[in-house]
PDB file of C-alpha atoms in Angstrom:
ATOM      1  CA  MET A   1       0.225  -0.202  -0.543  1.00 76.00           C
ATOM      2  CA  LYS A   2       2.953   2.404   0.993  1.00 85.00           C
ATOM      3  CA  VAL A   3       4.314   2.367  -2.572  1.00 86.00           C
ATOM      4  CA  TRP A   4       1.133   2.931  -4.463  1.00 89.00           C
ATOM      5  CA  LYS A   5       0.934   5.714  -2.264  1.00 87.00           C
ATOM      6  CA  GLU A   6       4.108   6.862  -3.426  1.00 86.00           C
ATOM      7  CA  VAL A   7       3.479   6.448  -7.033  1.00 88.00           C
ATOM      8  CA  TRP A   8       0.045   8.874  -6.224  1.00 90.00           C
ATOM      9  CA  HIS A   9       1.499  11.734  -4.793  1.00 88.00           C
ATOM     10  CA  TRP A  10       4.945  11.041  -7.342  1.00 92.00           C
ATOM     11  CA  GLY A  11       1.953  11.016 -10.478  1.00 90.00           C
ATOM     12  CA  SER A  12      -0.127  13.905  -9.493  1.00 90.00           C
ATOM     13  CA  SER A  13       2.949  15.698  -8.543  1.00 91.00           C
ATOM     14  CA  LEU A  14       3.969  15.378 -12.786  1.00 91.00           C
ATOM     15  CA  GLY A  15       0.889  15.904 -13.669  1.00 90.00           C
ATOM     16  CA  ILE A  16       0.221  19.341 -11.571  1.00 90.00           C
ATOM     17  CA  ALA A  17       3.931  20.019 -12.928  1.00 90.00           C
ATOM     18  CA  PHE A  18       2.395  18.693 -16.653  1.00 86.00           C
ATOM     19  CA  LEU A  19      -0.876  21.356 -16.546  1.00 85.00           C
ATOM     20  CA  LEU A  20       1.718  24.154 -15.163  1.00 86.00           C
ATOM     21  CA  ALA A  21       3.953  24.103 -18.138  1.00 84.00           C
ATOM     22  CA  MET A  22       0.664  23.240 -20.806  1.00 81.00           C
ATOM     23  CA  LEU A  23      -0.772  26.776 -18.779  1.00 81.00           C
ATOM     24  CA  ILE A  24       2.278  29.138 -18.905  1.00 82.00           C
ATOM     25  CA  GLY A  25       3.127  27.817 -22.188  1.00 80.00           C
ATOM     26  CA  VAL A  26      -0.101  28.536 -24.243  1.00 78.00           C
ATOM     27  CA  PHE A  27      -0.590  31.910 -22.431  1.00 83.00           C
ATOM     28  CA  VAL A  28       2.071  33.304 -20.470  1.00 85.00           C
ATOM     29  CA  PHE A  29       5.299  32.595 -22.519  1.00 85.00           C
ATOM     30  CA  GLN A  30       7.562  29.661 -24.308  1.00 84.00           C
ATOM     31  CA  PRO A  31      10.562  29.297 -26.699  1.00 85.00           C
ATOM     32  CA  THR A  32      10.829  28.481 -29.634  1.00 85.00           C
ATOM     33  CA  LYS A  33      13.813  28.156 -32.561  1.00 87.00           C
ATOM     34  CA  VAL A  34      13.864  30.383 -35.682  1.00 90.00           C
ATOM     35  CA  SER A  35      13.738  27.779 -38.865  1.00 89.00           C
ATOM     36  CA  GLY A  36      14.903  29.467 -41.769  1.00 90.00           C
ATOM     37  CA  HIS A  37      16.816  32.417 -42.901  1.00 93.00           C
ATOM     38  CA  SER A  38      14.204  35.050 -43.444  1.00 93.00           C
ATOM     39  CA  MET A  39      14.999  37.045 -39.816  1.00 94.00           C
ATOM     40  CA  ASP A  40      18.939  37.524 -40.431  1.00 94.00           C
ATOM     41  CA  PRO A  41      20.875  39.406 -39.707  1.00 94.00           C
ATOM     42  CA  THR A  42      18.797  39.935 -37.095  1.00 94.00           C
ATOM     43  CA  LEU A  43      18.177  36.383 -36.268  1.00 94.00           C
ATOM     44  CA  ARG A  44      19.540  33.412 -36.679  1.00 93.00           C
ATOM     45  CA  ASP A  45      18.902  29.867 -38.669  1.00 93.00           C
ATOM     46  CA  ASN A  46      18.598  28.029 -35.338  1.00 92.00           C
ATOM     47  CA  GLU A  47      18.471  30.421 -32.865  1.00 93.00           C
ATOM     48  CA  ARG A  48      16.111  29.571 -29.980  1.00 91.00           C
ATOM     49  CA  VAL A  49      14.358  32.860 -28.147  1.00 91.00           C
ATOM     50  CA  PHE A  50      11.127  33.773 -26.316  1.00 90.00           C
ATOM     51  CA  VAL A  51       7.949  33.648 -26.676  1.00 89.00           C
ATOM     52  CA  SER A  52       6.135  36.604 -25.292  1.00 90.00           C
ATOM     53  CA  LYS A  53       2.269  35.132 -25.073  1.00 90.00           C
ATOM     54  CA  LEU A  54       0.322  38.169 -23.136  1.00 85.00           C
ATOM     55  CA  SER A  55      -0.903  39.586 -26.663  1.00 84.00           C
ATOM     56  CA  HIS A  56      -2.433  37.012 -27.862  1.00 78.00           C
ATOM     57  CA  THR A  57      -3.849  35.934 -24.550  1.00 80.00           C
ATOM     58  CA  PHE A  58      -5.046  39.487 -23.663  1.00 83.00           C
ATOM     59  CA  SER A  59      -5.398  40.047 -27.813  1.00 81.00           C
ATOM     60  CA  TYR A  60      -3.104  43.215 -27.990  1.00 85.00           C
ATOM     61  CA  GLU A  61      -2.145  45.077 -31.402  1.00 92.00           C
ATOM     62  CA  PRO A  62       1.523  44.186 -32.501  1.00 96.00           C
ATOM     63  CA  ASP A  63       3.369  47.817 -32.526  1.00 95.00           C
ATOM     64  CA  TYR A  64       5.673  48.933 -35.175  1.00 97.00           C
ATOM     65  CA  ASN A  65       8.309  46.593 -35.726  1.00 97.00           C
ATOM     66  CA  ASP A  66       7.720  43.853 -33.031  1.00 96.00           C
ATOM     67  CA  ILE A  67       9.147  40.881 -34.055  1.00 96.00           C
ATOM     68  CA  VAL A  68       5.839  38.518 -34.063  1.00 96.00           C
ATOM     69  CA  ILE A  69       4.846  35.084 -34.303  1.00 92.00           C
ATOM     70  CA  LEU A  70       2.752  33.925 -36.145  1.00 93.00           C
ATOM     71  CA  ASP A  71       0.397  31.583 -37.574  1.00 90.00           C
ATOM     72  CA  SER A  72       0.822  31.252 -41.538  1.00 89.00           C
ATOM     73  CA  ARG A  73      -2.062  29.919 -42.176  1.00 89.00           C
ATOM     74  CA  VAL A  74      -4.682  32.566 -43.026  1.00 89.00           C
ATOM     75  CA  ASP A  75      -6.831  31.595 -45.015  1.00 88.00           C
ATOM     76  CA  ARG A  76      -8.932  29.175 -41.931  1.00 87.00           C
ATOM     77  CA  GLU A  77      -9.877  30.167 -38.566  1.00 88.00           C
ATOM     78  CA  ARG A  78      -7.324  30.385 -35.335  1.00 86.00           C
ATOM     79  CA  THR A  79      -9.496  28.032 -32.024  1.00 82.00           C
ATOM     80  CA  PHE A  80      -8.147  27.453 -28.790  1.00 80.00           C
ATOM     81  CA  ARG A  81      -8.119  23.459 -29.683  1.00 80.00           C
ATOM     82  CA  ASP A  82      -4.858  25.015 -32.007  1.00 78.00           C
ATOM     83  CA  ASP A  83      -2.911  26.749 -28.911  1.00 75.00           C
ATOM     84  CA  VAL A  84      -3.582  24.088 -27.074  1.00 75.00           C
ATOM     85  CA  LEU A  85      -2.596  21.041 -29.468  1.00 73.00           C
ATOM     86  CA  GLU A  86      -0.141  23.640 -30.998  1.00 72.00           C
ATOM     87  CA  ASN A  87       2.013  24.564 -27.759  1.00 67.00           C
ATOM     88  CA  GLY A  88       5.191  23.665 -27.424  1.00 57.00           C
ATOM     89  CA  LEU A  89       5.296  20.573 -25.607  1.00 55.00           C
ATOM     90  CA  LEU A  90       2.126  19.628 -26.389  1.00 53.00           C
ATOM     91  CA  SER A  91       3.884  20.352 -30.526  1.00 53.00           C
ATOM     92  CA  LEU A  92       7.212  17.806 -29.639  1.00 52.00           C
ATOM     93  CA  LEU A  93       4.855  15.310 -28.091  1.00 52.00           C
ATOM     94  CA  SER A  94       2.328  14.839 -30.187  1.00 50.00           C
ATOM     95  CA  GLY A  95       5.527  14.849 -33.188  1.00 51.00           C
ATOM     96  CA  LYS A  96       3.958  18.425 -35.221  1.00 53.00           C
ATOM     97  CA  ALA A  97       6.991  20.273 -34.287  1.00 51.00           C
ATOM     98  CA  ASP A  98       8.719  20.145 -37.622  1.00 49.00           C
ATOM     99  CA  GLU A  99       5.567  22.481 -39.229  1.00 56.00           C
ATOM    100  CA  GLN A 100       6.613  24.894 -40.850  1.00 70.00           C
ATOM    101  CA  ILE A 101       3.121  27.238 -40.028  1.00 83.00           C
ATOM    102  CA  ILE A 102       4.621  29.244 -37.470  1.00 86.00           C
ATOM    103  CA  PHE A 103       7.118  31.915 -39.244  1.00 92.00           C
ATOM    104  CA  ILE A 104       9.448  34.644 -36.957  1.00 95.00           C
ATOM    105  CA  LYS A 105       8.483  38.163 -39.186  1.00 96.00           C
ATOM    106  CA  ARG A 106       8.584  41.859 -38.373  1.00 97.00           C
ATOM    107  CA  VAL A 107       5.403  44.124 -38.191  1.00 98.00           C
ATOM    108  CA  ILE A 108       5.902  47.057 -40.739  1.00 98.00           C
ATOM    109  CA  GLY A 109       1.637  47.232 -41.443  1.00 98.00           C
ATOM    110  CA  LYS A 110      -1.110  47.855 -38.838  1.00 98.00           C
ATOM    111  CA  ALA A 111      -5.172  48.928 -40.091  1.00 97.00           C
ATOM    112  CA  GLY A 112      -5.266  51.757 -42.057  1.00 97.00           C
ATOM    113  CA  ASP A 113      -1.209  52.438 -43.160  1.00 98.00           C
ATOM    114  CA  GLU A 114      -0.805  52.439 -46.523  1.00 98.00           C
ATOM    115  CA  ILE A 115       2.380  49.732 -48.113  1.00 98.00           C
ATOM    116  CA  GLU A 116       4.071  49.653 -50.776  1.00 97.00           C
ATOM    117  CA  PHE A 117       7.012  48.496 -52.801  1.00 96.00           C
ATOM    118  CA  LYS A 118       9.286  50.979 -54.362  1.00 93.00           C
ATOM    119  CA  ASP A 119      12.387  52.284 -54.652  1.00 90.00           C
ATOM    120  CA  HIS A 120      13.609  48.715 -52.942  1.00 91.00           C
ATOM    121  CA  LYS A 121      12.171  50.369 -50.782  1.00 94.00           C
ATOM    122  CA  VAL A 122       9.340  49.723 -47.805  1.00 96.00           C
ATOM    123  CA  TYR A 123       7.597  52.823 -48.173  1.00 97.00           C
ATOM    124  CA  ARG A 124       4.178  53.498 -44.981  1.00 98.00           C
ATOM    125  CA  ASN A 125       1.300  55.999 -45.936  1.00 98.00           C
ATOM    126  CA  GLY A 126       4.352  57.171 -48.769  1.00 96.00           C
ATOM    127  CA  GLU A 127       6.732  57.956 -46.031  1.00 97.00           C
ATOM    128  CA  PRO A 128      10.263  55.741 -46.383  1.00 96.00           C
ATOM    129  CA  LEU A 129      11.370  53.267 -43.913  1.00 96.00           C
ATOM    130  CA  ASP A 130      14.857  53.395 -42.047  1.00 94.00           C
ATOM    131  CA  GLU A 131      15.585  49.948 -42.152  1.00 94.00           C
ATOM    132  CA  PRO A 132      18.622  49.346 -40.920  1.00 94.00           C
ATOM    133  CA  TYR A 133      18.486  46.031 -39.317  1.00 92.00           C
ATOM    134  CA  LEU A 134      17.395  44.902 -43.331  1.00 92.00           C
ATOM    135  CA  ASN A 135      20.847  41.741 -44.855  1.00 82.00           C
ATOM    136  CA  GLU A 136      20.482  43.563 -47.666  1.00 90.00           C
ATOM    137  CA  PRO A 137      19.168  46.427 -50.197  1.00 90.00           C
ATOM    138  CA  MET A 138      15.933  44.506 -51.407  1.00 91.00           C
ATOM    139  CA  THR A 139      15.035  44.099 -55.397  1.00 92.00           C
ATOM    140  CA  TYR A 140      11.825  43.100 -54.541  1.00 90.00           C
ATOM    141  CA  THR A 141       9.334  45.627 -56.728  1.00 86.00           C
ATOM    142  CA  SER A 142       6.113  46.695 -57.296  1.00 89.00           C
ATOM    143  CA  SER A 143       2.894  48.904 -58.489  1.00 90.00           C
ATOM    144  CA  LYS A 144       0.662  46.889 -56.193  1.00 92.00           C
ATOM    145  CA  LYS A 145      -0.634  48.712 -53.657  1.00 95.00           C
ATOM    146  CA  TRP A 146      -1.485  47.112 -50.069  1.00 96.00           C
ATOM    147  CA  VAL A 147      -4.053  48.873 -47.348  1.00 98.00           C
ATOM    148  CA  VAL A 148      -4.429  46.447 -44.124  1.00 98.00           C
ATOM    149  CA  PRO A 149      -8.042  46.172 -42.847  1.00 98.00           C
ATOM    150  CA  GLU A 150      -8.774  46.256 -40.001  1.00 97.00           C
ATOM    151  CA  GLY A 151      -8.254  43.363 -37.648  1.00 95.00           C
ATOM    152  CA  HIS A 152      -4.919  42.302 -39.707  1.00 97.00           C
ATOM    153  CA  VAL A 153      -1.025  43.591 -39.842  1.00 98.00           C
ATOM    154  CA  PHE A 154       1.669  42.854 -42.592  1.00 98.00           C
ATOM    155  CA  VAL A 155       4.529  42.101 -41.950  1.00 98.00           C
ATOM    156  CA  LEU A 156       8.245  41.172 -44.062  1.00 97.00           C
ATOM    157  CA  GLY A 157      11.606  39.489 -42.607  1.00 96.00           C
ATOM    158  CA  ASP A 158      14.768  41.125 -42.423  1.00 96.00           C
ATOM    159  CA  ASN A 159      16.093  39.045 -45.064  1.00 95.00           C
ATOM    160  CA  ARG A 160      13.346  40.739 -47.779  1.00 93.00           C
ATOM    161  CA  ASN A 161      15.628  38.983 -50.944  1.00 94.00           C
ATOM    162  CA  HIS A 162      14.681  35.214 -49.129  1.00 93.00           C
ATOM    163  CA  SER A 163      11.784  35.441 -46.933  1.00 94.00           C
ATOM    164  CA  LEU A 164       8.179  34.431 -46.770  1.00 94.00           C
ATOM    165  CA  ASP A 165       5.933  36.517 -45.456  1.00 95.00           C
ATOM    166  CA  SER A 166       2.382  39.021 -45.958  1.00 97.00           C
ATOM    167  CA  ARG A 167       4.146  40.051 -49.676  1.00 96.00           C
ATOM    168  CA  ASP A 168       3.180  36.195 -50.865  1.00 94.00           C
ATOM    169  CA  ILE A 169       0.694  35.259 -48.205  1.00 95.00           C
ATOM    170  CA  GLY A 170      -1.305  37.887 -47.476  1.00 95.00           C
ATOM    171  CA  TYR A 171      -2.619  39.952 -44.139  1.00 97.00           C
ATOM    172  CA  ILE A 172      -2.213  38.882 -41.272  1.00 97.00           C
ATOM    173  CA  PRO A 173      -5.201  38.223 -38.747  1.00 96.00           C
ATOM    174  CA  LEU A 174      -4.122  39.266 -35.420  1.00 95.00           C
ATOM    175  CA  SER A 175      -5.723  36.160 -33.543  1.00 92.00           C
ATOM    176  CA  HIS A 176      -3.061  34.321 -36.560  1.00 93.00           C
ATOM    177  CA  VAL A 177      -0.170  36.187 -34.314  1.00 94.00           C
ATOM    178  CA  LEU A 178       0.191  34.106 -31.235  1.00 91.00           C
ATOM    179  CA  GLY A 179       2.831  36.512 -29.563  1.00 91.00           C
ATOM    180  CA  LYS A 180       6.017  38.787 -29.510  1.00 94.00           C
ATOM    181  CA  LYS A 181       9.635  38.037 -28.954  1.00 91.00           C
ATOM    182  CA  MET A 182      11.350  39.653 -25.425  1.00 88.00           C
TER     183      MET A 182
END
């Protein structure tokens, strides 16, 4: 009987620890690993960063230049179930940690902003952005003007010539902004 009592004690302690780790990972912060070179030189491939989940938990809009973690599947509704199942701990246990749906990008535009790409620069509301963090001069240009809709942001990688971002996947719903780099 004493052995079972000890097993129950240890099992319940581990269960509580797992539950607390899940709650912290879903609502407060979690570590994540940078995958790829789209944020060079600011963030390097395989670099580990901590993500504050508070902005997602309390639905705060990110600021310009915030580095955010986002769900790139913008064509589908995001649910609380996604937040739980894609938590770092559960994604490791489920084997889904390597899925390339989570992106790390920089916020360039917010609701109502007009974004343009000309003269190898990004313009927000007619003004060129000062972007000392860029890896190299941007080669991308376009005659298209992007107007960020309400409830969305426009994001770009710092390595503009090698980044899959809002130019490709479109505007990012605020519900898909999962947190920001701490």
